[in-house]
mmCIF file of N, CA, C and O in Angstrom:
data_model
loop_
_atom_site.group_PDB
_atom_site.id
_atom_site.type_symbol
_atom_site.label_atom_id
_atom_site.label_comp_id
_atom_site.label_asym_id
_atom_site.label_seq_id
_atom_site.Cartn_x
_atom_site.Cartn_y
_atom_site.Cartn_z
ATOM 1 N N UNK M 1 49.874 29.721 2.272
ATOM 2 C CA UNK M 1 48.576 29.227 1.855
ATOM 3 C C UNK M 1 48.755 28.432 0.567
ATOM 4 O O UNK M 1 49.608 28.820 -0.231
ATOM 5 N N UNK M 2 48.104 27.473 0.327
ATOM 6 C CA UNK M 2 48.080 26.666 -0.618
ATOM 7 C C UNK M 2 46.305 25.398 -0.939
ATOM 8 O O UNK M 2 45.583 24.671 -0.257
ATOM 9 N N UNK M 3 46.405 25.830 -2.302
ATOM 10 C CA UNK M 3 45.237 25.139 -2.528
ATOM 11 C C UNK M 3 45.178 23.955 -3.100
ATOM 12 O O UNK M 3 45.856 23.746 -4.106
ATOM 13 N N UNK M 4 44.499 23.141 -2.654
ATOM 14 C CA UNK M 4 44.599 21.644 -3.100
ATOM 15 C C UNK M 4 43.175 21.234 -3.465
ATOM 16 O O UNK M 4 42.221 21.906 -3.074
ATOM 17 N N UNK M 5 43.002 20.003 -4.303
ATOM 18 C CA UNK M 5 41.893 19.268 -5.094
ATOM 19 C C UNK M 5 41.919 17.855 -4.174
ATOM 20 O O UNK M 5 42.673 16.882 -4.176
ATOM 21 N N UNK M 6 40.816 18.189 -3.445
ATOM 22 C CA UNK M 6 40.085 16.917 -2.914
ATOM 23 C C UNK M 6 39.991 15.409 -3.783
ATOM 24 O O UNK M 6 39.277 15.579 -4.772
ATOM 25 N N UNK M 7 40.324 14.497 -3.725
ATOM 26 C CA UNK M 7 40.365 13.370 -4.456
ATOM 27 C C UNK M 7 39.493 12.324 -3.736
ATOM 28 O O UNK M 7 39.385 11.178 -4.171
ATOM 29 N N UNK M 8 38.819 12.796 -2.521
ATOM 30 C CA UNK M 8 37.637 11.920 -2.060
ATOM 31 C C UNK M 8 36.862 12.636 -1.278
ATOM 32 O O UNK M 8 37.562 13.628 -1.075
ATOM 33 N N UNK M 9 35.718 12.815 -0.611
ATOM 34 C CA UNK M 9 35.094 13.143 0.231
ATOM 35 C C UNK M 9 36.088 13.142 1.591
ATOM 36 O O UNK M 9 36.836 12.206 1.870
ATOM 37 N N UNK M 10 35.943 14.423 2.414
ATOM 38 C CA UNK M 10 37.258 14.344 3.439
ATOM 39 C C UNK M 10 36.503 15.607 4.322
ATOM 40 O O UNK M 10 35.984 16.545 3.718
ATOM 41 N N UNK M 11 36.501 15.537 5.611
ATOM 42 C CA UNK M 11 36.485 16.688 6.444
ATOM 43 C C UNK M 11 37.361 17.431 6.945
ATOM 44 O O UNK M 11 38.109 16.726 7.622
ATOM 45 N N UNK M 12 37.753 18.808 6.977
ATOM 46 C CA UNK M 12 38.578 19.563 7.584
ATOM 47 C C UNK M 12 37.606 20.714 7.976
ATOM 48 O O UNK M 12 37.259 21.576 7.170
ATOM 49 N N UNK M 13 37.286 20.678 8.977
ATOM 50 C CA UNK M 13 36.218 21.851 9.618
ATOM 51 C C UNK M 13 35.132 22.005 9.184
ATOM 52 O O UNK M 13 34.189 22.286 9.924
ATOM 53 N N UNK M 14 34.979 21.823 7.584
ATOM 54 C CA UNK M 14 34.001 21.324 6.841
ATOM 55 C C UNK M 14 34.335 20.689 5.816
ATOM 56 O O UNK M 14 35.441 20.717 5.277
ATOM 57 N N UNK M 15 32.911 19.766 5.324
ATOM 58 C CA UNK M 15 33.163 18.364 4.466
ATOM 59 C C UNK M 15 33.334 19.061 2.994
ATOM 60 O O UNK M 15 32.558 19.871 2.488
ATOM 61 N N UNK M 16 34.474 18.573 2.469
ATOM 62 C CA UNK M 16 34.857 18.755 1.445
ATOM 63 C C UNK M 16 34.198 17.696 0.465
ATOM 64 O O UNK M 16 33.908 16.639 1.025
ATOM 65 N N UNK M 17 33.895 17.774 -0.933
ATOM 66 C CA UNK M 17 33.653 16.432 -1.709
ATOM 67 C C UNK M 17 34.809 16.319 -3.089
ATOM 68 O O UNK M 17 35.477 17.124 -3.738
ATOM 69 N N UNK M 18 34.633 15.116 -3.086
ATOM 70 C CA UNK M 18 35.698 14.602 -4.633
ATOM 71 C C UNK M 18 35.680 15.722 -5.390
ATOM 72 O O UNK M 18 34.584 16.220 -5.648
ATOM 73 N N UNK M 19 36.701 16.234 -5.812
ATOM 74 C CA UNK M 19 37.233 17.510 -7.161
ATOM 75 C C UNK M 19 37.250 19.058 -6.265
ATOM 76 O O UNK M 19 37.902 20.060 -6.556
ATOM 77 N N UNK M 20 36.374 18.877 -5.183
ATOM 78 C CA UNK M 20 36.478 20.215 -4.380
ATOM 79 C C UNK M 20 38.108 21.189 -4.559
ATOM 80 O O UNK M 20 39.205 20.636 -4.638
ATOM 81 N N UNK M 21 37.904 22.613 -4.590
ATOM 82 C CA UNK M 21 39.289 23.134 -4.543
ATOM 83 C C UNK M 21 39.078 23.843 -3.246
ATOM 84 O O UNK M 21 38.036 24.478 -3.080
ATOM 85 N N UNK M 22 40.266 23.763 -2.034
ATOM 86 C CA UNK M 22 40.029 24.713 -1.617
ATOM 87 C C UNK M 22 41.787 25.309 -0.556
ATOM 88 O O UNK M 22 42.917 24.827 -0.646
ATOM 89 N N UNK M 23 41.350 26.317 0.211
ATOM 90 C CA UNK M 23 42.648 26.444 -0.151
ATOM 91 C C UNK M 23 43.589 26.400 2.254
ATOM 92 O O UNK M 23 42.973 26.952 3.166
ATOM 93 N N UNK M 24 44.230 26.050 2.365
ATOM 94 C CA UNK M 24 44.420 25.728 3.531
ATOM 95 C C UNK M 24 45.999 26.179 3.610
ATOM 96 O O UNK M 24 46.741 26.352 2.643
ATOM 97 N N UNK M 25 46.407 26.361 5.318
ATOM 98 C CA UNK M 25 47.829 26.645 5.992
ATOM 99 C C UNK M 25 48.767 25.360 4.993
ATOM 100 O O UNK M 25 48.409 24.225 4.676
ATOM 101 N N UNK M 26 50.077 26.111 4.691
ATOM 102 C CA UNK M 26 50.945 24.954 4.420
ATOM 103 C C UNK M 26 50.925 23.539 4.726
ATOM 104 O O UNK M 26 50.752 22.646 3.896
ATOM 105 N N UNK M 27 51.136 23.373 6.118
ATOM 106 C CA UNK M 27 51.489 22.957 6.116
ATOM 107 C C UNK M 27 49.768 21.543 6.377
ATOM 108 O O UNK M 27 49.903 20.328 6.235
ATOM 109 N N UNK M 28 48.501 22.189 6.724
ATOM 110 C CA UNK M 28 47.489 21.561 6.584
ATOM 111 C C UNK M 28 47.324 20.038 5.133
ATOM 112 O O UNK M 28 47.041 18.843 5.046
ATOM 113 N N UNK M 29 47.816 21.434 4.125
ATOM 114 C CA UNK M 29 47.486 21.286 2.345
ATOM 115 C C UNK M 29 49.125 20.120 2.358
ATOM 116 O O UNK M 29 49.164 19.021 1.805
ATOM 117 N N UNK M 30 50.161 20.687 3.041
ATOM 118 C CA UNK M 30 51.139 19.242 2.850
ATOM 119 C C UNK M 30 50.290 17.747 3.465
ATOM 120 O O UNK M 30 50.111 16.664 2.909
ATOM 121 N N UNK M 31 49.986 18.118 4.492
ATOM 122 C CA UNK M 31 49.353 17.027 5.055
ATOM 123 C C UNK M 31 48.257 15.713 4.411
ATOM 124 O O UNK M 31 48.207 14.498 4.604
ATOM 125 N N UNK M 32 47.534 16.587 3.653
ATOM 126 C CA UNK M 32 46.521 15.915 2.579
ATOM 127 C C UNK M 32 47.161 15.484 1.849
ATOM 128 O O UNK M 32 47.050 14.258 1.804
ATOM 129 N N UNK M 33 48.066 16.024 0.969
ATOM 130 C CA UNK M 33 48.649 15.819 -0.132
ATOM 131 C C UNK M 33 49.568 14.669 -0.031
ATOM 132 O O UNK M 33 49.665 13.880 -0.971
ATOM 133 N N UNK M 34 50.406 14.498 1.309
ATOM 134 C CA UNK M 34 51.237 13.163 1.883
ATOM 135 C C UNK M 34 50.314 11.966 2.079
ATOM 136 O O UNK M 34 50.646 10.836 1.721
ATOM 137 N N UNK M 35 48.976 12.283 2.741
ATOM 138 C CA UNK M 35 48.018 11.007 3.140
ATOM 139 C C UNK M 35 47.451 11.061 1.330
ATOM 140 O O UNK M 35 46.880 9.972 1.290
ATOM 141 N N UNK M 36 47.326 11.526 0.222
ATOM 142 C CA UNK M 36 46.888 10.995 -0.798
ATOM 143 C C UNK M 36 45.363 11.262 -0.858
ATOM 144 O O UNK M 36 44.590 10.773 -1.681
ATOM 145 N N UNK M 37 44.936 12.444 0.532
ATOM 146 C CA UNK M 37 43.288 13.194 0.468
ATOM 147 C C UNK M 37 43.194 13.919 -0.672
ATOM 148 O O UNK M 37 42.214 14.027 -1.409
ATOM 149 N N UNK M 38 44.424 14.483 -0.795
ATOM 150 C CA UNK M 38 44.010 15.778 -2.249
ATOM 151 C C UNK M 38 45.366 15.986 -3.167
ATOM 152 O O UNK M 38 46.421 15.418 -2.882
ATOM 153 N N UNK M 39 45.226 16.822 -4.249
ATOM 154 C CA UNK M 39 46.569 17.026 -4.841
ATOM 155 C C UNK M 39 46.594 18.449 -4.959
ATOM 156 O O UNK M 39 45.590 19.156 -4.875
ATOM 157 N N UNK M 40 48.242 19.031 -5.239
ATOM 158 C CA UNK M 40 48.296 19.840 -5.239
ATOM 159 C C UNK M 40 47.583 20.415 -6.359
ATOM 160 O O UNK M 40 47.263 19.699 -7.307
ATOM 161 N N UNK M 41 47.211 22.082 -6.319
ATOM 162 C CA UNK M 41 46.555 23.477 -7.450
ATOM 163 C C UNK M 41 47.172 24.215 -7.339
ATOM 164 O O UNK M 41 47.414 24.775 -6.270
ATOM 165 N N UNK M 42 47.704 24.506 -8.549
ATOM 166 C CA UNK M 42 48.249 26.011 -9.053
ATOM 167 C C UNK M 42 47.347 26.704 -9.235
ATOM 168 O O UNK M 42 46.629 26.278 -10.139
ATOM 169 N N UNK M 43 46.942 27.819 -8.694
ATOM 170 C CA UNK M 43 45.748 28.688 -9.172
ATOM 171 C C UNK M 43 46.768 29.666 -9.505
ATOM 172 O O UNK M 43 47.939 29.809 -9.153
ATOM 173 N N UNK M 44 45.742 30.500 -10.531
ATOM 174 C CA UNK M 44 46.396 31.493 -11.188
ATOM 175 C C UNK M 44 45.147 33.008 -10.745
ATOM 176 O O UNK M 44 44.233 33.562 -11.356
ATOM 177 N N UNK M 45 45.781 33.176 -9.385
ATOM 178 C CA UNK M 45 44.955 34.449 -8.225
ATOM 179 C C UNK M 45 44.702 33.800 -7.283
ATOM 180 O O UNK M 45 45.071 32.731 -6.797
ATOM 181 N N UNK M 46 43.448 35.209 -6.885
ATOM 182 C CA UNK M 46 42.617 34.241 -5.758
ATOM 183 C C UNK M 46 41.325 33.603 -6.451
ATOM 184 O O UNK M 46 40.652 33.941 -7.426
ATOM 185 N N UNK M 47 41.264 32.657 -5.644
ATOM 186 C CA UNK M 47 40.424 31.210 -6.180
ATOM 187 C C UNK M 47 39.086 31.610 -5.900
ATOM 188 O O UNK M 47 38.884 32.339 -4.929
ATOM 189 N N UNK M 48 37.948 31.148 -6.772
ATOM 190 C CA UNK M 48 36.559 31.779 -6.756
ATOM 191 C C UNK M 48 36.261 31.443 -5.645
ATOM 192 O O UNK M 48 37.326 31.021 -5.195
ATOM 193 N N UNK M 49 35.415 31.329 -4.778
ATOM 194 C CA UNK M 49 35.060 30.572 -3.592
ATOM 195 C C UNK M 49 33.949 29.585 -3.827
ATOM 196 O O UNK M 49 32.926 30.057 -4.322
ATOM 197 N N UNK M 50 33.971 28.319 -3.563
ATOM 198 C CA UNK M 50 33.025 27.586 -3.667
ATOM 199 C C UNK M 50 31.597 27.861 -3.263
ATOM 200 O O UNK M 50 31.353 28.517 -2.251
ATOM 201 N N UNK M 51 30.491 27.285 -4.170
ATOM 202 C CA UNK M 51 29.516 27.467 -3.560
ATOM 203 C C UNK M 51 29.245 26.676 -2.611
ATOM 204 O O UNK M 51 29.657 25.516 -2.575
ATOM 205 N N UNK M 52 28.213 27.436 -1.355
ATOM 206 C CA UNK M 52 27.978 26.661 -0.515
ATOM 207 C C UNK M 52 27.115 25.321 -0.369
ATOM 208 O O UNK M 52 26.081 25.108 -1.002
ATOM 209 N N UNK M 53 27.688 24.458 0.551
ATOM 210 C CA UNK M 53 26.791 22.864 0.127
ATOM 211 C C UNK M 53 25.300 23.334 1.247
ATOM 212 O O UNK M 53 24.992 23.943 2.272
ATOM 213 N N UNK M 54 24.807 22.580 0.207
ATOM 214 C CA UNK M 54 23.544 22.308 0.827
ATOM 215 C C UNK M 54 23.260 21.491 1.999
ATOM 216 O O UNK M 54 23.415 20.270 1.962
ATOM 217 N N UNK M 55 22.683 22.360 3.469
ATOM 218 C CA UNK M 55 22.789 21.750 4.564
ATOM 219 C C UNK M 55 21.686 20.906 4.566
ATOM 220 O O UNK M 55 21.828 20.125 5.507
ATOM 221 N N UNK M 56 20.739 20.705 4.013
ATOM 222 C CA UNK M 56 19.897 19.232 3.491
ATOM 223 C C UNK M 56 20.145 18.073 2.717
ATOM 224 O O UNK M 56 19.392 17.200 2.286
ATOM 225 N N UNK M 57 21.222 18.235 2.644
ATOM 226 C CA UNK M 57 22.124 16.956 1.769
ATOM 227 C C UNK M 57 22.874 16.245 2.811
ATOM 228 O O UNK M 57 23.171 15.096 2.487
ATOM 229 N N UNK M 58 23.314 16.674 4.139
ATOM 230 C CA UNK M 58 24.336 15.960 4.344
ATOM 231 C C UNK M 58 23.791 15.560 5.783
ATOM 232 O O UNK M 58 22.910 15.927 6.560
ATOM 233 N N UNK M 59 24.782 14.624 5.714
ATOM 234 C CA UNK M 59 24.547 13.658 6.994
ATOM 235 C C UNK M 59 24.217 14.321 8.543
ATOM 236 O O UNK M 59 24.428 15.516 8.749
ATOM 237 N N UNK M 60 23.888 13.769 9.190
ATOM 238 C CA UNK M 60 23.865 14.469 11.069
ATOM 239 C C UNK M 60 25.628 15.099 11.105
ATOM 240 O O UNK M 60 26.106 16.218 11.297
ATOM 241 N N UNK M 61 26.159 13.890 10.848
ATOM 242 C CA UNK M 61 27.521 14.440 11.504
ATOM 243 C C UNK M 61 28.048 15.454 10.737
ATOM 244 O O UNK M 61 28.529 16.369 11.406
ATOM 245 N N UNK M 62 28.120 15.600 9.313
ATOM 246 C CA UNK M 62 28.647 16.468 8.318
ATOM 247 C C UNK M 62 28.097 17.721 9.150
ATOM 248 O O UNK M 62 28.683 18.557 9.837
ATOM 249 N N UNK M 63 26.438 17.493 8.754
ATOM 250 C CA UNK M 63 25.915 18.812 9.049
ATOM 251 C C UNK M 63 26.074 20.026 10.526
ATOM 252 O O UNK M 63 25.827 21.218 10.710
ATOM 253 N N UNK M 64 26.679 18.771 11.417
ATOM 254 C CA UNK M 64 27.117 19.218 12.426
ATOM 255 C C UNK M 64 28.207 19.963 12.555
ATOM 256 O O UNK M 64 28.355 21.008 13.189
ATOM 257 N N UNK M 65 29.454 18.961 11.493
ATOM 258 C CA UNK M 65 30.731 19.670 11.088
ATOM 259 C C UNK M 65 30.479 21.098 10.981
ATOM 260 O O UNK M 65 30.895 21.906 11.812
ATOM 261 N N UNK M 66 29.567 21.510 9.610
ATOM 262 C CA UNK M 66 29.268 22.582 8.599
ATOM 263 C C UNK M 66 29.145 23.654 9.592
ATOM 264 O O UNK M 66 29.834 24.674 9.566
ATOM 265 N N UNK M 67 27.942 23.304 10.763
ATOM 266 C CA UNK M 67 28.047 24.260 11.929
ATOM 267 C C UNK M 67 28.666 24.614 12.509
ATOM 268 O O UNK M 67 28.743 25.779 12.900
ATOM 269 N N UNK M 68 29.385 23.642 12.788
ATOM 270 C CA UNK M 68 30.652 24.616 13.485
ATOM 271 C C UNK M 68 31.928 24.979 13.134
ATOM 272 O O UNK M 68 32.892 25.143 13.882
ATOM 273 N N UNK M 69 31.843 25.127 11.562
ATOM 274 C CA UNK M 69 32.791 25.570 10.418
ATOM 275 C C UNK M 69 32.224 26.675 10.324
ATOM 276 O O UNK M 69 32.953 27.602 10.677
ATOM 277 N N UNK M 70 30.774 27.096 9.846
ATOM 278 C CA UNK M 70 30.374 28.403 9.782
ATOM 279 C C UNK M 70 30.153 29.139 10.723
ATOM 280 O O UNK M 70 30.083 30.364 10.630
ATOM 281 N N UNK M 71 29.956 28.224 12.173
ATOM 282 C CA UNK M 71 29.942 28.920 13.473
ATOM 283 C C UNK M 71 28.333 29.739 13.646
ATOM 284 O O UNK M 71 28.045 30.794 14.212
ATOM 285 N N UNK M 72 27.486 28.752 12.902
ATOM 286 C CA UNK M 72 26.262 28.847 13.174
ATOM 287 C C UNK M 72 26.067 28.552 14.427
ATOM 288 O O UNK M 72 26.791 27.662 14.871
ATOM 289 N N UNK M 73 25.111 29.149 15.320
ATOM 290 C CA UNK M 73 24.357 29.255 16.792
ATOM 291 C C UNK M 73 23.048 28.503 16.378
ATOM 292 O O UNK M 73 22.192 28.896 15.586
ATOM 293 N N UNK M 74 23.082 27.293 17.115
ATOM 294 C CA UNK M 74 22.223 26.562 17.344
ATOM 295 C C UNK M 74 21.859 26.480 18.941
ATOM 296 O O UNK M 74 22.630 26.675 19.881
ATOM 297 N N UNK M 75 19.774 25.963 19.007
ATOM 298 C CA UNK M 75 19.557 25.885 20.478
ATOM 299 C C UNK M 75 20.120 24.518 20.601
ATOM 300 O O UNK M 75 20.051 23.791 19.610
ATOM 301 N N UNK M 76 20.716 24.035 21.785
ATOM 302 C CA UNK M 76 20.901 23.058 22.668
ATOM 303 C C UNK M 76 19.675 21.991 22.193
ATOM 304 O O UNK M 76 18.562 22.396 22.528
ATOM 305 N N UNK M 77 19.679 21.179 21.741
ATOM 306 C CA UNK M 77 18.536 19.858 21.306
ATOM 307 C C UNK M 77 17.888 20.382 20.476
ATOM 308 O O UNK M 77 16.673 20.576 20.531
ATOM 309 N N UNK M 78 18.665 20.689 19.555
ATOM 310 C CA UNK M 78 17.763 21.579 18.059
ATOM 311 C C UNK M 78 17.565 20.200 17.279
ATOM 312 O O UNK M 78 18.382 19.290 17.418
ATOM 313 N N UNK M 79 16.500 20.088 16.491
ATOM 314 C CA UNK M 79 16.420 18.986 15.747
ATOM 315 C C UNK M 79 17.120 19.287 14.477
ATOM 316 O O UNK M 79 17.694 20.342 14.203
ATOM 317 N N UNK M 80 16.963 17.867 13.477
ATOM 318 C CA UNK M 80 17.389 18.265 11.982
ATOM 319 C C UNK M 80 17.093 19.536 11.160
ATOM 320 O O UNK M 80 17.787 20.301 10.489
ATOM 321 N N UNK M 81 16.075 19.473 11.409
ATOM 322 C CA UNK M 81 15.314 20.360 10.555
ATOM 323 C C UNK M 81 15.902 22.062 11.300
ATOM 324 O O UNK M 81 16.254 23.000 10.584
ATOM 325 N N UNK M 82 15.884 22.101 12.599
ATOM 326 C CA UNK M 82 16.204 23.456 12.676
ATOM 327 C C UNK M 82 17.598 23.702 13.023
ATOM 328 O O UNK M 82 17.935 24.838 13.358
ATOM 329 N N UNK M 83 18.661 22.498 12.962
ATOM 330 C CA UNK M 83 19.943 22.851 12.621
ATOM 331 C C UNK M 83 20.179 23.207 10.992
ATOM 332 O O UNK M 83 21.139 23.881 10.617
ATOM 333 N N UNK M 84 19.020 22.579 9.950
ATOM 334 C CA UNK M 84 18.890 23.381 8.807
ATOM 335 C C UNK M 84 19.034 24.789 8.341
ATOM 336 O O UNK M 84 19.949 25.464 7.870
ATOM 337 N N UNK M 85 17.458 25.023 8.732
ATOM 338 C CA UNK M 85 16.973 26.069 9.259
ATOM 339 C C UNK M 85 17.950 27.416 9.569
ATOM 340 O O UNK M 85 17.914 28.517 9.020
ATOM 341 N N UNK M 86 18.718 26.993 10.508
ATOM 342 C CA UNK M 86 19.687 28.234 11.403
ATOM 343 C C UNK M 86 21.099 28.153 10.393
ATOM 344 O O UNK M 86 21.994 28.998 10.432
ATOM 345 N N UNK M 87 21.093 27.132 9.625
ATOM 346 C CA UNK M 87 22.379 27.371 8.930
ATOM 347 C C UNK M 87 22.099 27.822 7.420
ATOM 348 O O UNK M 87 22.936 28.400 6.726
ATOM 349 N N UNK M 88 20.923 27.510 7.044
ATOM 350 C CA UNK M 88 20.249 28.568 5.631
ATOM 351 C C UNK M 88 19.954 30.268 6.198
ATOM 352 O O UNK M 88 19.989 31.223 5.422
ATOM 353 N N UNK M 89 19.631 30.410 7.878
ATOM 354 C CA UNK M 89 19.266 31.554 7.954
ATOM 355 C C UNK M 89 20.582 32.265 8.046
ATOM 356 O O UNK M 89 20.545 33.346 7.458
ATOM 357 N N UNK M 90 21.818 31.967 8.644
ATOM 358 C CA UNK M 90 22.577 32.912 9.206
ATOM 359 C C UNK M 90 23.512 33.270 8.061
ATOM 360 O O UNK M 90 24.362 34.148 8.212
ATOM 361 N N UNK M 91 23.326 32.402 6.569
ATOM 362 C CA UNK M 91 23.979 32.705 5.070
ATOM 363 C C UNK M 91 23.267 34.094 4.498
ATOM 364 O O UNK M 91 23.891 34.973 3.904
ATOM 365 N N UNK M 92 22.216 34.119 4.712
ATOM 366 C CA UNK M 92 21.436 35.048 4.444
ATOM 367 C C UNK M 92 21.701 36.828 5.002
ATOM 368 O O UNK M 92 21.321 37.938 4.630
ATOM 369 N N UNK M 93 22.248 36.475 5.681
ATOM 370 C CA UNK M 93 22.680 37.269 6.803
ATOM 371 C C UNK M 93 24.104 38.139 6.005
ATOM 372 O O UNK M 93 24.775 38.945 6.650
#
């Protein structure tokens, strides 16, 4: 495992943004780090966990990502608002 610093907005299961830390498989975190997505972090432990982004900020597609990063259950032709909705409710949870 290894944690790396986002250096642009980038998706990996979910959308990461510029300065984000987070932490991924070897050989994932080599991968970024070769394409110039992120740089390497020395953390010193385990790393706080980011707070979560706000699923009213982000795009259709992001927000779509986010869902099925958190593996929120959405109905089949759910609109914006209640792919919101189901991904503020199931944090709560």
């Amino acid at each position: 495992m290894k944690a790396v610093k986002f250096l642009m907005p980038w998706t990996v299961g979910a959308l990461y943004n510029e300065g984000e830390v987070a932490g991924f498989e070897d050989a994932v975190a080599d991968d970024l780090i070769e394409r110039k997505i992120a740089e390497a972090v020395k953390t010193g432990g385990k790393a706080k966990p980011a707070d979560p982004v706000d699923p009213a900020t982000l795009d259709d597609a992001a927000l779509d990502a986010l869902i099925a990063a958190e593996k929120v259950k959405v109905a089949d032709g759910a609109d914006r608002a209640a792919k919101i909705e189901a991904v503020l409710a199931a944090r709560k949870k």
